[in-house]
Amino acid sequence: MQSAAASFVRQGKKIVAIGRNYSEHIKELNNARPKEPFFFLKPTTSYVPSGGKVEIPRGIIAHYEVELGLVIGKGGRDISQEAAESHIAGYTLAVDMTARNLQDEVKKKGLPWSAAKGFDTFTPIGSFIPKSSISDAHDLRLSLKINGAIKQDGTTGDMIFRIPRLIEHISSIMALEEGDLILTGTPSGVGPLAPGDNVECALAGPSGNVLDTLNFTAVSREGGYQFKL
Amino acid sequence: MQSAAASFVRQGKKIVAIGRNYSEHIKELNNARPKEPFFFLKPTTSYVPSGGKVEIPRGIIAHYEVELGLVIGKGGRDISQEAAESHIAGYTLAVDMTARNLQDEVKKKGLPWSAAKGFDTFTPIGSFIPKSSISDAHDLRLSLKINGAIKQDGTTGDMIFRIPRLIEHISSIMALEEGDLILTGTPSGVGPLAPGDNVECALAGPSGNVLDTLNFTAVSREGGYQFKL
Ligand SMILES: [Mg+2]
Ligand SMILES: [Mg+2]
Ligand SMILES: [Mg+2]
């Protein structure tokens, strides 16, 4: 049987996603730079595996955000930065889809982000990459193309808060469990998807060696929620 | 083996909590009345069973909010109000603990509520009450006492958005799964807990028959997150 970490998409209970962790992305959305990491939760019902369809709800402007994911192996709370690495089972490539117009609205009103980040199919997800395959998680290339045109191309070396700090921060608030996923934030270049768009993402090592790819197609959501101002 | 619904505390994957669903509670916090339901996610790592301890993190003002919980039996998406009842397996009594000063701060900044609502032990939880034990979920009494003094005493008849509408709304955004918990909002009377406080909650039927009780003690969290303005 696969470990809960290797089958995190099916067995994991939570997705903890870090906001504003790359300077250039903070600038492009005119956001404030955080003094400590902050995060939001996405439901695991938002996972869609590579090759699937991302559904854009009616009235929603849906932005892509390509991100490195950390898959928790050993659970814990109050994990120190020194111990953080030993709690990681592996990595994955993910897209944190975001209903940007709904998010802008709830930010203005001081309301939760949960709907804006949590629609079904809003977390396209790659394969489980065992930790042993990656020598330095802060030296990886994250890229995203739409219909063949490059839109995001960043390095995980540009994270403001690095991986051990993220694990320390989250686990000081909520316990982490095997199969939990941490999304580490997106580099610059985010933007909207239109129905029919074909999205291809890649995670590559320092020498250009591709560690994983993730692709999906955007479609219009039939029925369901409709955003109105 | 117990169904995933009956053992939702161990097996459930998400907690979807509705905000501002009772008029008197909206007034006491000077909040705006929502035009449609809104919700946030709490992690299942925040569950603490009756008889346990709620930990108050350093610098945090932790408010109690007693609420009726709906335990999902049959999963689904785009669930109609007519079908909603058939997706409920049972009910439970819960407290939606809230880091009020942190929540006030993130509301001002337009940031997520996930930390303010998601600390370990921030969801004290009662027993699974099978649906067959409750004839009308909108005619239940929710009460909460601190050290014997009554603080909250409301009826589920006062919900602004009723249960079928909540299920319709949530499932139009994110699929519900067996074992998911929906918290339906709190009546008025919320306030802070101090370390050492003993909290007793009850859920009762229209004739005063007690359906479940839930009690816990507040303690100071050792270590972990510290709130600073
Ligand atoms: Mg993101
Ligand atoms: Mg939130
Ligand atoms: Mg509440």
Short mmCIF file of C-alpha atoms and ligand atoms in Angstrom, two decimals:
data_model
loop_
_atom_site.label_atom_id
_atom_site.label_comp_id
_atom_site.label_asym_id
_atom_site.label_seq_id
_atom_site.Cartn_x
_atom_site.Cartn_y
_atom_site.Cartn_z
CA MET A 1 0.00 0.00 0.00
CA GLN A 2 1.14 3.53 -0.79
CA SER A 3 1.90 5.82 2.12
CA ALA A 4 -0.60 8.58 2.89
CA ALA A 5 2.08 11.01 1.74
CA ALA A 6 2.53 9.38 -1.69
CA SER A 7 -1.26 9.31 -2.14
CA PHE A 8 -1.81 12.75 -0.59
CA VAL A 9 -4.32 13.76 -3.28
CA ARG A 10 -6.69 11.02 -2.15
CA GLN A 11 -5.80 10.72 1.52
CA GLY A 12 -4.61 14.17 2.63
CA LYS A 13 -6.90 16.29 4.76
CA LYS A 14 -5.73 19.84 4.23
CA ILE A 15 -4.04 22.23 1.86
CA VAL A 16 -2.32 25.18 3.53
CA ALA A 17 -1.43 27.85 0.98
CA ILE A 18 1.01 30.67 1.64
CA GLY A 19 0.21 34.12 0.21
CA ARG A 20 2.64 36.76 -1.08
CA ASN A 21 5.91 34.85 -0.87
CA TYR A 22 7.65 36.30 -3.96
CA SER A 23 8.47 40.04 -4.20
CA GLU A 24 7.70 40.45 -7.91
CA HIS A 25 4.25 38.88 -7.44
CA ILE A 26 3.48 41.21 -4.52
CA LYS A 27 4.35 44.18 -6.74
CA GLU A 28 2.23 43.03 -9.70
CA LEU A 29 -0.90 42.86 -7.50
CA ASN A 30 -0.06 46.06 -5.52
CA ASN A 31 -0.15 44.13 -2.25
CA ALA A 32 1.68 44.88 1.01
CA ARG A 33 4.77 42.81 1.85
CA PRO A 34 3.98 40.64 4.90
CA LYS A 35 6.14 40.84 8.06
CA GLU A 36 5.44 37.20 8.84
CA PRO A 37 4.11 34.45 6.56
CA PHE A 38 0.34 34.21 6.20
CA PHE A 39 -1.77 31.41 4.78
CA PHE A 40 -5.25 30.30 3.82
CA LEU A 41 -6.84 26.85 3.58
CA LYS A 42 -8.04 25.19 0.36
CA PRO A 43 -10.30 22.11 0.51
CA THR A 44 -8.93 18.82 -0.87
CA THR A 45 -12.10 18.67 -3.02
CA SER A 46 -10.37 21.32 -5.16
CA TYR A 47 -7.70 18.88 -6.43
CA VAL A 48 -7.76 17.96 -10.11
CA PRO A 49 -5.02 15.68 -11.50
CA SER A 50 -2.88 16.49 -14.53
CA GLY A 51 -4.78 16.06 -17.80
CA GLY A 52 -8.04 17.30 -16.25
CA LYS A 53 -10.25 20.34 -16.65
CA VAL A 54 -10.33 23.50 -14.54
CA GLU A 55 -13.86 24.85 -14.39
CA ILE A 56 -14.34 28.64 -14.39
CA PRO A 57 -17.50 29.53 -12.46
CA ARG A 58 -19.98 31.97 -13.99
CA GLY A 59 -18.92 35.61 -13.60
CA ILE A 60 -15.50 34.65 -12.18
CA ILE A 61 -12.11 35.89 -13.39
CA ALA A 62 -9.94 32.85 -12.65
CA HIS A 63 -6.18 33.46 -12.30
CA TYR A 64 -3.48 30.78 -12.45
CA GLU A 65 -0.63 30.75 -9.89
CA VAL A 66 2.01 28.04 -10.36
CA GLU A 67 3.57 26.91 -7.07
CA LEU A 68 5.88 24.39 -5.46
CA GLY A 69 4.00 22.07 -3.09
CA LEU A 70 5.45 20.38 0.01
CA VAL A 71 3.92 17.04 0.99
CA ILE A 72 4.07 16.35 4.72
CA GLY A 73 5.33 12.92 5.72
CA LYS A 74 5.62 13.08 9.48
CA GLY A 75 3.01 15.15 11.29
CA GLY A 76 3.71 17.46 14.19
CA ARG A 77 3.13 20.78 15.89
CA ASP A 78 5.60 23.48 16.93
CA ILE A 79 8.10 22.12 14.42
CA SER A 80 11.39 23.99 14.59
CA GLN A 81 13.16 25.27 11.48
CA GLU A 82 15.94 22.80 12.19
CA ALA A 83 13.51 19.85 12.24
CA ALA A 84 11.30 21.06 9.36
CA GLU A 85 13.06 19.13 6.60
CA SER A 86 12.50 15.81 8.40
CA HIS A 87 8.70 16.38 8.23
CA ILE A 88 8.69 16.64 4.42
CA ALA A 89 8.02 13.42 2.47
CA GLY A 90 8.25 14.97 -0.96
CA TYR A 91 7.30 17.71 -3.37
CA THR A 92 4.74 18.36 -6.06
CA LEU A 93 3.85 20.88 -8.74
CA ALA A 94 0.54 22.68 -8.24
CA VAL A 95 -1.54 25.56 -9.48
CA ASP A 96 -3.37 27.69 -6.92
CA MET A 97 -6.33 28.83 -9.01
CA THR A 98 -7.87 32.01 -7.63
CA ALA A 99 -11.19 33.74 -8.32
CA ARG A 100 -9.51 37.14 -8.53
CA ASN A 101 -12.59 39.38 -8.79
CA LEU A 102 -14.31 37.56 -5.91
CA GLN A 103 -11.06 37.74 -3.90
CA ASP A 104 -10.78 41.51 -4.55
CA GLU A 105 -14.37 41.92 -3.31
CA VAL A 106 -13.91 39.89 -0.08
CA LYS A 107 -10.58 41.62 0.64
CA LYS A 108 -12.38 44.97 0.54
CA LYS A 109 -15.09 43.69 2.88
CA GLY A 110 -12.73 41.88 5.28
CA LEU A 111 -14.37 38.53 4.49
CA PRO A 112 -12.72 35.06 4.23
CA TRP A 113 -10.86 33.94 1.13
CA SER A 114 -12.18 30.38 1.32
CA ALA A 115 -14.67 30.55 -1.57
CA ALA A 116 -12.34 32.58 -3.83
CA LYS A 117 -9.63 29.92 -3.41
CA GLY A 118 -11.75 26.81 -2.88
CA PHE A 119 -13.88 26.11 -5.96
CA ASP A 120 -13.91 22.55 -7.27
CA THR A 121 -10.96 21.99 -9.68
CA PHE A 122 -9.10 25.05 -8.32
CA THR A 123 -6.01 23.04 -7.34
CA PRO A 124 -4.54 21.28 -10.40
CA ILE A 125 -1.93 18.92 -8.98
CA GLY A 126 1.07 16.99 -10.27
CA SER A 127 2.75 13.78 -9.15
CA PHE A 128 4.32 12.99 -5.81
CA ILE A 129 8.07 13.59 -6.11
CA PRO A 130 9.98 11.79 -3.32
CA LYS A 131 12.33 14.03 -1.36
CA SER A 132 15.32 11.95 -2.50
CA SER A 133 14.81 13.20 -6.10
CA ILE A 134 15.40 16.85 -5.19
CA SER A 135 18.71 18.05 -3.79
CA ASP A 136 17.79 21.71 -3.16
CA ALA A 137 14.12 22.76 -3.03
CA HIS A 138 15.23 26.41 -3.14
CA ASP A 139 16.90 25.95 -6.52
CA LEU A 140 13.99 24.85 -8.70
CA ARG A 141 12.47 26.47 -11.78
CA LEU A 142 8.67 26.90 -11.85
CA SER A 143 7.11 27.67 -15.22
CA LEU A 144 3.65 27.99 -16.73
CA LYS A 145 2.62 28.34 -20.37
CA ILE A 146 -0.78 29.17 -21.85
CA ASN A 147 -1.35 27.84 -25.38
CA GLY A 148 2.43 27.53 -25.70
CA ALA A 149 3.29 31.10 -24.58
CA ILE A 150 5.35 31.42 -21.40
CA LYS A 151 3.56 33.37 -18.62
CA GLN A 152 5.39 32.45 -15.42
CA ASP A 153 9.04 31.50 -15.11
CA GLY A 154 10.49 31.85 -11.63
CA THR A 155 12.90 30.23 -9.24
CA THR A 156 12.06 28.95 -5.76
CA GLY A 157 15.25 30.70 -4.68
CA ASP A 158 13.22 33.93 -4.68
CA MET A 159 10.89 32.91 -1.84
CA ILE A 160 10.69 35.63 0.84
CA PHE A 161 10.01 33.12 3.64
CA ARG A 162 11.90 29.90 3.03
CA ILE A 163 10.53 26.40 3.53
CA PRO A 164 11.71 25.76 7.12
CA ARG A 165 10.21 29.11 8.21
CA LEU A 166 6.89 28.25 6.54
CA ILE A 167 6.67 24.90 8.34
CA GLU A 168 7.63 26.50 11.64
CA HIS A 169 4.98 29.20 11.23
CA ILE A 170 2.10 26.98 10.14
CA SER A 171 2.79 24.32 12.77
CA SER A 172 2.86 26.98 15.51
CA ILE A 173 -0.84 27.56 14.70
CA MET A 174 -2.16 24.24 13.43
CA ALA A 175 -0.76 20.73 13.63
CA LEU A 176 0.44 19.21 10.36
CA GLU A 177 -0.50 15.64 9.44
CA GLU A 178 0.84 13.10 6.97
CA GLY A 179 -0.60 13.87 3.52
CA ASP A 180 -1.13 17.58 4.17
CA LEU A 181 0.04 19.83 1.33
CA ILE A 182 1.72 23.20 1.75
CA LEU A 183 1.68 25.55 -1.25
CA THR A 184 4.62 27.91 -1.05
CA GLY A 185 3.41 30.93 -3.06
CA THR A 186 3.67 31.98 -6.70
CA PRO A 187 6.28 33.97 -8.63
CA SER A 188 5.13 36.87 -10.86
CA GLY A 189 3.25 36.56 -14.13
CA VAL A 190 -0.20 35.56 -12.87
CA GLY A 191 -3.21 36.30 -15.06
CA PRO A 192 -6.63 35.10 -16.18
CA LEU A 193 -7.58 31.92 -18.03
CA ALA A 194 -10.24 31.79 -20.76
CA PRO A 195 -12.33 28.72 -21.58
CA GLY A 196 -10.41 26.59 -24.08
CA ASP A 197 -6.99 27.69 -22.81
CA ASN A 198 -4.45 24.90 -22.59
CA VAL A 199 -2.10 25.25 -19.61
CA GLU A 200 1.27 23.47 -19.26
CA CYS A 201 3.43 23.76 -16.14
CA ALA A 202 6.86 22.35 -15.38
CA LEU A 203 9.10 21.95 -12.36
CA ALA A 204 12.78 21.69 -13.29
CA GLY A 205 16.07 21.29 -11.49
CA PRO A 206 19.06 23.65 -11.77
CA SER A 207 20.44 21.92 -14.85
CA GLY A 208 17.07 22.16 -16.63
CA ASN A 209 16.15 18.54 -15.86
CA VAL A 210 12.36 18.30 -15.74
CA LEU A 211 11.14 16.79 -12.46
CA ASP A 212 7.42 16.93 -13.22
CA THR A 213 4.89 18.45 -15.60
CA LEU A 214 1.24 19.34 -15.09
CA ASN A 215 -1.27 20.26 -17.75
CA PHE A 216 -4.96 21.06 -17.89
CA THR A 217 -7.61 22.77 -19.98
CA ALA A 218 -9.88 25.61 -18.83
CA VAL A 219 -13.61 25.18 -19.40
CA SER A 220 -16.76 27.04 -18.33
CA ARG A 221 -18.43 25.65 -15.24
CA GLU A 222 -22.01 24.51 -15.97
CA GLY A 223 -24.43 25.59 -13.23
CA GLY A 224 -23.14 26.17 -9.72
CA TYR A 225 -22.14 29.49 -8.15
CA GLN A 226 -22.55 32.73 -10.06
CA PHE A 227 -20.56 35.82 -9.08
CA LYS A 228 -22.43 39.12 -9.14
CA LEU A 229 -21.13 42.42 -7.75
CA MET B 1 -17.18 -0.46 11.32
CA GLN B 2 -18.66 2.97 11.94
CA SER B 3 -19.63 5.03 8.93
CA ALA B 4 -17.37 7.96 8.03
CA ALA B 5 -20.25 10.22 9.07
CA ALA B 6 -20.57 8.74 12.57
CA SER B 7 -16.80 9.01 13.02
CA PHE B 8 -16.54 12.40 11.29
CA VAL B 9 -14.11 13.77 13.91
CA ARG B 10 -11.52 11.16 12.92
CA GLN B 11 -12.38 10.61 9.27
CA GLY B 12 -13.87 13.89 7.99
CA LYS B 13 -11.77 16.10 5.74
CA LYS B 14 -13.24 19.54 6.09
CA ILE B 15 -15.14 21.91 8.34
CA VAL B 16 -17.12 24.59 6.52
CA ALA B 17 -18.24 27.29 8.94
CA ILE B 18 -20.92 29.87 8.14
CA GLY B 19 -20.44 33.44 9.37
CA ARG B 20 -23.11 35.93 10.53
CA ASN B 21 -26.19 33.73 10.43
CA TYR B 22 -28.05 35.17 13.45
CA SER B 23 -29.21 38.83 13.51
CA GLU B 24 -28.50 39.50 17.19
CA HIS B 25 -24.92 38.22 16.81
CA ILE B 26 -24.36 40.46 13.76
CA LYS B 27 -25.49 43.45 15.84
CA GLU B 28 -23.29 42.63 18.83
CA LEU B 29 -20.15 42.63 16.63
CA ASN B 30 -21.26 45.64 14.50
CA ASN B 31 -21.00 43.57 11.33
CA ALA B 32 -22.89 43.98 8.04
CA ARG B 33 -25.77 41.58 7.33
CA PRO B 34 -24.77 39.37 4.38
CA LYS B 35 -26.94 39.20 1.22
CA GLU B 36 -25.91 35.60 0.63
CA PRO B 37 -24.34 33.08 3.03
CA PHE B 38 -20.57 33.20 3.40
CA PHE B 39 -18.22 30.69 4.95
CA PHE B 40 -14.65 29.93 5.96
CA LEU B 41 -12.75 26.66 6.38
CA LYS B 42 -11.43 25.28 9.67
CA PRO B 43 -8.90 22.41 9.67
CA THR B 44 -9.98 19.09 11.22
CA THR B 45 -6.81 19.34 13.36
CA SER B 46 -8.77 21.93 15.38
CA TYR B 47 -11.21 19.32 16.77
CA VAL B 48 -11.09 18.61 20.51
CA PRO B 49 -13.61 16.17 22.01
CA SER B 50 -15.82 16.94 24.99
CA GLY B 51 -13.90 16.87 28.28
CA GLY B 52 -10.78 18.30 26.67
CA LYS B 53 -8.84 21.53 26.89
CA VAL B 54 -9.04 24.58 24.63
CA GLU B 55 -5.64 26.24 24.40
CA ILE B 56 -5.50 30.03 24.21
CA PRO B 57 -2.42 31.11 22.23
CA ARG B 58 -0.17 33.84 23.63
CA GLY B 59 -1.57 37.35 23.06
CA ILE B 60 -4.87 36.01 21.68
CA ILE B 61 -8.36 37.00 22.83
CA ALA B 62 -10.25 33.74 22.26
CA HIS B 63 -14.04 34.00 21.88
CA TYR B 64 -16.50 31.09 22.18
CA GLU B 65 -19.32 30.69 19.63
CA VAL B 66 -21.71 27.78 20.26
CA GLU B 67 -23.15 26.34 17.04
CA LEU B 68 -25.23 23.54 15.57
CA GLY B 69 -23.16 21.28 13.31
CA LEU B 70 -24.44 19.31 10.30
CA VAL B 71 -22.62 16.08 9.50
CA ILE B 72 -22.69 15.18 5.81
CA GLY B 73 -23.66 11.60 4.97
CA LYS B 74 -23.95 11.55 1.21
CA GLY B 75 -21.52 13.74 -0.71
CA GLY B 76 -22.41 15.83 -3.72
CA ARG B 77 -22.14 19.10 -5.57
CA ASP B 78 -24.84 21.50 -6.76
CA ILE B 79 -27.19 20.06 -4.15
CA SER B 80 -30.67 21.63 -4.43
CA GLN B 81 -32.53 22.90 -1.36
CA GLU B 82 -35.09 20.15 -1.93
CA ALA B 83 -32.40 17.43 -1.85
CA ALA B 84 -30.32 18.99 0.96
CA GLU B 85 -31.90 17.05 3.83
CA SER B 86 -31.03 13.71 2.19
CA HIS B 87 -27.31 14.61 2.31
CA ILE B 88 -27.32 15.07 6.11
CA ALA B 89 -26.38 12.03 8.22
CA GLY B 90 -26.79 13.72 11.57
CA TYR B 91 -26.05 16.67 13.82
CA THR B 92 -23.56 17.67 16.48
CA LEU B 93 -22.90 20.40 19.01
CA ALA B 94 -19.77 22.48 18.42
CA VAL B 95 -17.96 25.59 19.50
CA ASP B 96 -16.32 27.73 16.82
CA MET B 97 -13.47 29.24 18.84
CA THR B 98 -12.23 32.47 17.29
CA ALA B 99 -9.07 34.52 17.89
CA ARG B 100 -11.05 37.76 17.93
CA ASN B 101 -8.17 40.26 18.07
CA LEU B 102 -6.31 38.47 15.28
CA GLN B 103 -9.56 38.25 13.27
CA ASP B 104 -10.17 42.01 13.72
CA GLU B 105 -6.64 42.67 12.46
CA VAL B 106 -6.89 40.44 9.34
CA LYS B 107 -10.36 41.82 8.53
CA LYS B 108 -8.89 45.34 8.45
CA LYS B 109 -6.06 44.19 6.18
CA GLY B 110 -8.24 42.05 3.88
CA LEU B 111 -6.31 38.91 4.83
CA PRO B 112 -7.63 35.33 5.28
CA TRP B 113 -9.39 34.21 8.46
CA SER B 114 -7.75 30.77 8.44
CA ALA B 115 -5.30 31.30 11.31
CA ALA B 116 -7.82 33.23 13.47
CA LYS B 117 -10.27 30.33 13.20
CA GLY B 118 -7.90 27.39 12.81
CA PHE B 119 -5.70 27.05 15.92
CA ASP B 120 -5.36 23.57 17.42
CA THR B 121 -8.26 22.87 19.86
CA PHE B 122 -10.38 25.70 18.35
CA THR B 123 -13.28 23.36 17.49
CA PRO B 124 -14.59 21.64 20.63
CA ILE B 125 -16.97 18.99 19.33
CA GLY B 126 -19.80 16.87 20.74
CA SER B 127 -21.18 13.45 19.79
CA PHE B 128 -22.68 12.36 16.50
CA ILE B 129 -26.47 12.64 16.77
CA PRO B 130 -28.20 10.54 14.10
CA LYS B 131 -30.74 12.47 12.04
CA SER B 132 -33.52 10.20 13.28
CA SER B 133 -33.14 11.67 16.80
CA ILE B 134 -34.07 15.19 15.70
CA SER B 135 -37.46 16.01 14.23
CA ASP B 136 -36.85 19.70 13.41
CA ALA B 137 -33.30 21.07 13.24
CA HIS B 138 -34.73 24.62 13.15
CA ASP B 139 -36.36 24.18 16.56
CA LEU B 140 -33.37 23.45 18.79
CA ARG B 141 -32.00 25.35 21.76
CA LEU B 142 -28.26 26.14 21.82
CA SER B 143 -26.79 27.21 25.15
CA LEU B 144 -23.37 27.92 26.63
CA LYS B 145 -22.39 28.56 30.25
CA ILE B 146 -19.06 29.74 31.67
CA ASN B 147 -18.40 28.66 35.25
CA GLY B 148 -22.13 28.05 35.62
CA ALA B 149 -23.28 31.44 34.29
CA ILE B 150 -25.38 31.42 31.12
CA LYS B 151 -23.74 33.37 28.24
CA GLN B 152 -25.47 32.12 25.09
CA ASP B 153 -29.05 30.84 24.84
CA GLY B 154 -30.51 30.89 21.34
CA THR B 155 -32.77 28.93 19.05
CA THR B 156 -31.80 27.53 15.64
CA GLY B 157 -35.14 28.96 14.49
CA ASP B 158 -33.40 32.35 14.29
CA MET B 159 -30.97 31.40 11.51
CA ILE B 160 -31.02 33.98 8.70
CA PHE B 161 -30.12 31.40 6.04
CA ARG B 162 -31.71 28.05 6.83
CA ILE B 163 -30.01 24.67 6.50
CA PRO B 164 -31.13 23.74 2.95
CA ARG B 165 -29.94 27.13 1.67
CA LEU B 166 -26.55 26.67 3.37
CA ILE B 167 -26.04 23.27 1.76
CA GLU B 168 -27.14 24.60 -1.62
CA HIS B 169 -24.73 27.54 -1.35
CA ILE B 170 -21.67 25.65 -0.15
CA SER B 171 -22.11 22.81 -2.65
CA SER B 172 -22.41 25.32 -5.53
CA ILE B 173 -18.78 26.25 -4.74
CA MET B 174 -17.15 23.13 -3.30
CA ALA B 175 -18.26 19.50 -3.33
CA LEU B 176 -19.32 18.07 0.03
CA GLU B 177 -18.06 14.65 1.12
CA GLU B 178 -19.17 12.12 3.72
CA GLY B 179 -17.82 13.19 7.11
CA ASP B 180 -17.63 16.89 6.28
CA LEU B 181 -18.99 19.17 9.01
CA ILE B 182 -20.98 22.37 8.41
CA LEU B 183 -21.13 24.85 11.28
CA THR B 184 -24.28 26.94 10.96
CA GLY B 185 -23.37 30.15 12.82
CA THR B 186 -23.72 31.36 16.40
CA PRO B 187 -26.49 33.21 18.24
CA SER B 188 -25.63 36.32 20.32
CA GLY B 189 -23.72 36.34 23.60
CA VAL B 190 -20.19 35.59 22.37
CA GLY B 191 -17.27 36.70 24.51
CA PRO B 192 -13.75 35.87 25.70
CA LEU B 193 -12.51 32.89 27.70
CA ALA B 194 -9.86 33.14 30.41
CA PRO B 195 -7.49 30.31 31.39
CA GLY B 196 -9.25 28.17 34.00
CA ASP B 197 -12.76 28.87 32.68
CA ASN B 198 -15.04 25.86 32.60
CA VAL B 199 -17.41 25.84 29.62
CA GLU B 200 -20.60 23.77 29.38
CA CYS B 201 -22.77 23.70 26.26
CA ALA B 202 -26.06 21.96 25.57
CA LEU B 203 -28.25 21.20 22.60
CA ALA B 204 -31.89 20.65 23.53
CA GLY B 205 -35.14 19.85 21.77
CA PRO B 206 -38.31 21.97 21.92
CA SER B 207 -39.55 20.29 25.12
CA GLY B 208 -36.22 20.94 26.84
CA ASN B 209 -34.98 17.38 26.27
CA VAL B 210 -31.18 17.45 26.15
CA LEU B 211 -29.82 15.90 22.95
CA ASP B 212 -26.12 16.40 23.70
CA THR B 213 -23.75 18.25 25.98
CA LEU B 214 -20.19 19.44 25.43
CA ASN B 215 -17.78 20.72 28.03
CA PHE B 216 -14.18 21.85 28.13
CA THR B 217 -11.70 23.91 30.11
CA ALA B 218 -9.69 26.86 28.81
CA VAL B 219 -5.92 26.79 29.38
CA SER B 220 -2.95 28.87 28.22
CA ARG B 221 -1.16 27.46 25.20
CA GLU B 222 2.50 26.68 25.98
CA GLY B 223 4.80 27.83 23.19
CA GLY B 224 3.48 28.12 19.65
CA TYR B 225 2.20 31.24 17.92
CA GLN B 226 2.32 34.61 19.65
CA PHE B 227 0.07 37.46 18.52
CA LYS B 228 1.64 40.92 18.42
CA LEU B 229 0.05 44.02 16.88
MG MG C 1 -1.08 31.27 -4.40
MG MG C 2 -10.04 32.37 4.85
MG MG C 3 -18.91 30.93 14.12
#
